[in-house]
Every structure is written in structure tokens, then in C-alpha cells.
GROMACS .gro file of C-alpha atoms in nm:
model
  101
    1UNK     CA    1   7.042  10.485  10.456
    2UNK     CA    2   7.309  10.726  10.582
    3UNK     CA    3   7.171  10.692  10.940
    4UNK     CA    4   7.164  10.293  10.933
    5UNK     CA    5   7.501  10.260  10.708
    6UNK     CA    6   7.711  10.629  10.741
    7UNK     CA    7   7.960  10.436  10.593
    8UNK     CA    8   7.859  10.336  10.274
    9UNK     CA    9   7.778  10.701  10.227
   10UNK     CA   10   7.903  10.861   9.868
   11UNK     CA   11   8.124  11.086  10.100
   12UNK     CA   12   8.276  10.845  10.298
   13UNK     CA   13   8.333  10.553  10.009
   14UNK     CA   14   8.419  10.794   9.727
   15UNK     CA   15   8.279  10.629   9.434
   16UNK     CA   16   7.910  10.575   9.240
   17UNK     CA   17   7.673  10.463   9.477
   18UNK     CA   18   7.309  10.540   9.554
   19UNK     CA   19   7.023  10.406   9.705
   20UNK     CA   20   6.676  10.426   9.737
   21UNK     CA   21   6.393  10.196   9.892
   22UNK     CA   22   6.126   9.936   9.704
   23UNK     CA   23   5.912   9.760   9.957
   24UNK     CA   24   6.069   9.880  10.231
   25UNK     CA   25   6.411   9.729  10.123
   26UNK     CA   26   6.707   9.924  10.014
   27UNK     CA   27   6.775   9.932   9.613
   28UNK     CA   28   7.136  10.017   9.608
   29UNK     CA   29   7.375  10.115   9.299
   30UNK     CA   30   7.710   9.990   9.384
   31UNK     CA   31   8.062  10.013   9.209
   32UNK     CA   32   8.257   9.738   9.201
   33UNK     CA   33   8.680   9.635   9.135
   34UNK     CA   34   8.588   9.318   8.915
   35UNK     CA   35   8.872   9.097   8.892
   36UNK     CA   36   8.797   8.764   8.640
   37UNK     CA   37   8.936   8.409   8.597
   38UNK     CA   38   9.046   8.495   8.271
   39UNK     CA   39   9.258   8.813   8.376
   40UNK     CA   40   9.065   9.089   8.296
   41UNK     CA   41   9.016   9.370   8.551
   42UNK     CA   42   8.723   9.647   8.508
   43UNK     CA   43   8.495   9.887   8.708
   44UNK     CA   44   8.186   9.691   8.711
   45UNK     CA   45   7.829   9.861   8.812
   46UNK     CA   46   7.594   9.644   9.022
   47UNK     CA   47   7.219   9.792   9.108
   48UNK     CA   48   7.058   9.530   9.331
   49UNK     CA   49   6.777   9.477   9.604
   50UNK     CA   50   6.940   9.450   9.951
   51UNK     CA   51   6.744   9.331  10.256
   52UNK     CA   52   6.831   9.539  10.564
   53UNK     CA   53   7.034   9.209  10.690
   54UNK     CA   54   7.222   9.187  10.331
   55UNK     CA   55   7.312   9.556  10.357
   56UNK     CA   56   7.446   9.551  10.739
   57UNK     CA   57   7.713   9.242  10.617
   58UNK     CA   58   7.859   9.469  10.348
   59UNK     CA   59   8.214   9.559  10.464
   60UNK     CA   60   8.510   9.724  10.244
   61UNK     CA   61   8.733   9.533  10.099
   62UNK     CA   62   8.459   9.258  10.078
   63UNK     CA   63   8.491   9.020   9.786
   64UNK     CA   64   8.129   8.928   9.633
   65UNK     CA   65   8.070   8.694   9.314
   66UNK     CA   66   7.914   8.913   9.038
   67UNK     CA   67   7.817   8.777   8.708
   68UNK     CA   68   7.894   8.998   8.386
   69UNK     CA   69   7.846   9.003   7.995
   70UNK     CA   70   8.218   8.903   7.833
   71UNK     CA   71   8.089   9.002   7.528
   72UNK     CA   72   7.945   9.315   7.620
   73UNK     CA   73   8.179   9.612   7.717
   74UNK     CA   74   7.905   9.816   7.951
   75UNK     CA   75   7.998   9.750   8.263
   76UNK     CA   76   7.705   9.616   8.456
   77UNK     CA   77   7.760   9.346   8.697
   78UNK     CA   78   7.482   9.157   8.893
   79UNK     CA   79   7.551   8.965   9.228
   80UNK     CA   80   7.547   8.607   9.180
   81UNK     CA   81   7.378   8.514   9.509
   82UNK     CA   82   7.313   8.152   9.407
   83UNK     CA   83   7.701   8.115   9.315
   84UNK     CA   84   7.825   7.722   9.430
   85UNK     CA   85   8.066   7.867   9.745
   86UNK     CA   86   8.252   7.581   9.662
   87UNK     CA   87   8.331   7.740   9.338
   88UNK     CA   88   8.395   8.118   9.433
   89UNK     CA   89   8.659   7.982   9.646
   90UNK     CA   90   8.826   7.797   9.346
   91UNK     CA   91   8.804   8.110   9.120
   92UNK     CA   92   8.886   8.309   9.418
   93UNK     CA   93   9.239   8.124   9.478
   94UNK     CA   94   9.279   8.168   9.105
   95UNK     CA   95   9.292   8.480   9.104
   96UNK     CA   96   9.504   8.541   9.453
   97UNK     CA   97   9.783   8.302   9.322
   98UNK     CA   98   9.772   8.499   8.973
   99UNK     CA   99   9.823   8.824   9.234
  100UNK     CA  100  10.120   8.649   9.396
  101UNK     CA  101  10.297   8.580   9.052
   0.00000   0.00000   0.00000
């Protein structure tokens, strides 16, 4: 992992994140800046199967749609890969013009 993605290192990034491989594809444990519809802002914890492809795209600053318990104060996030795009974008603006206010 360090040799294909140095930057997504726990050095370099700075906050929880570890890997390790299943089937030859990367199993990473990510920490995320969740940011929801409703207002609410919390560290949210992600641990998800990344193809090699999947983890080359990831970039900083990148915004990705996570799904997460309301109810349930623990933290854990998991990516929403079937999300409508159509939708993300909606909740996305949402959110940016709530920034801007």
C-alpha cells in the first residue's frame, strides 16, 4: 500500500487509517469529515473493500456519499456506492449553500 499510494500513508494523512489485503484487493479503514442534510457534522469511520482502480481515484479533499445510523451515535459510516448521482449532487448543493450562509 505505501509503495502504490505513499500518500494515503498514516504519516502523510494524519488521521485513522489502515489497510490490509482480502483477495488480492486492499481492505482499507478510512476516517471521514461527514457533513449531513440535516446539519450535523461528525468524524465518521468507514472500513471498506477497495479495488486497486477504486483506491488510485481517492484524492484529498474528495467528497464521497457514505451512509450512517442517525440513531446510533458510533460513528461508522459505509460508502454508498450505489447512491443516485443525481441525488448526491442535490444533497451536495445543500449542504454548500448551508456553508455559504
Amino acid at each position: 500500500m505505501a509503495r502504490l499510494r505513499p500518500d494515503l500513508s498514516r504519516e502523510s494523512l494524519g488521521v485513522l487509517v489502515d489497510w490490509r489485503e482480502v483477495n488480492s484487493n486492499p481492505r482499507v479503514v478510512l476516517m471521514f469529515d461527514v457533513e449531513t442534510a440535516d446539519g450535523i457534522s461528525f468524524r465518521g469511520i468507514a472500513d471498506a473493500g477497495l479495488t486497486i482502480t477504486e483506491l488510485a481515484r481517492l484524492a484529498p479533499g474528495q467528497t464521497l456519499p457514505v451512509r450512517y445510523r442517525p440513531a446510533v451515535k458510533d460513528h461508522y459510516v459505509s460508502l454508498a456506492r450505489d447512491a443516485d448521482p443525481a441525488h448526491v449532487r442535490q444533497l451536495s448543493d445543500k449542504i454548500a449553500s448551508r456553508k455559504r450562509t
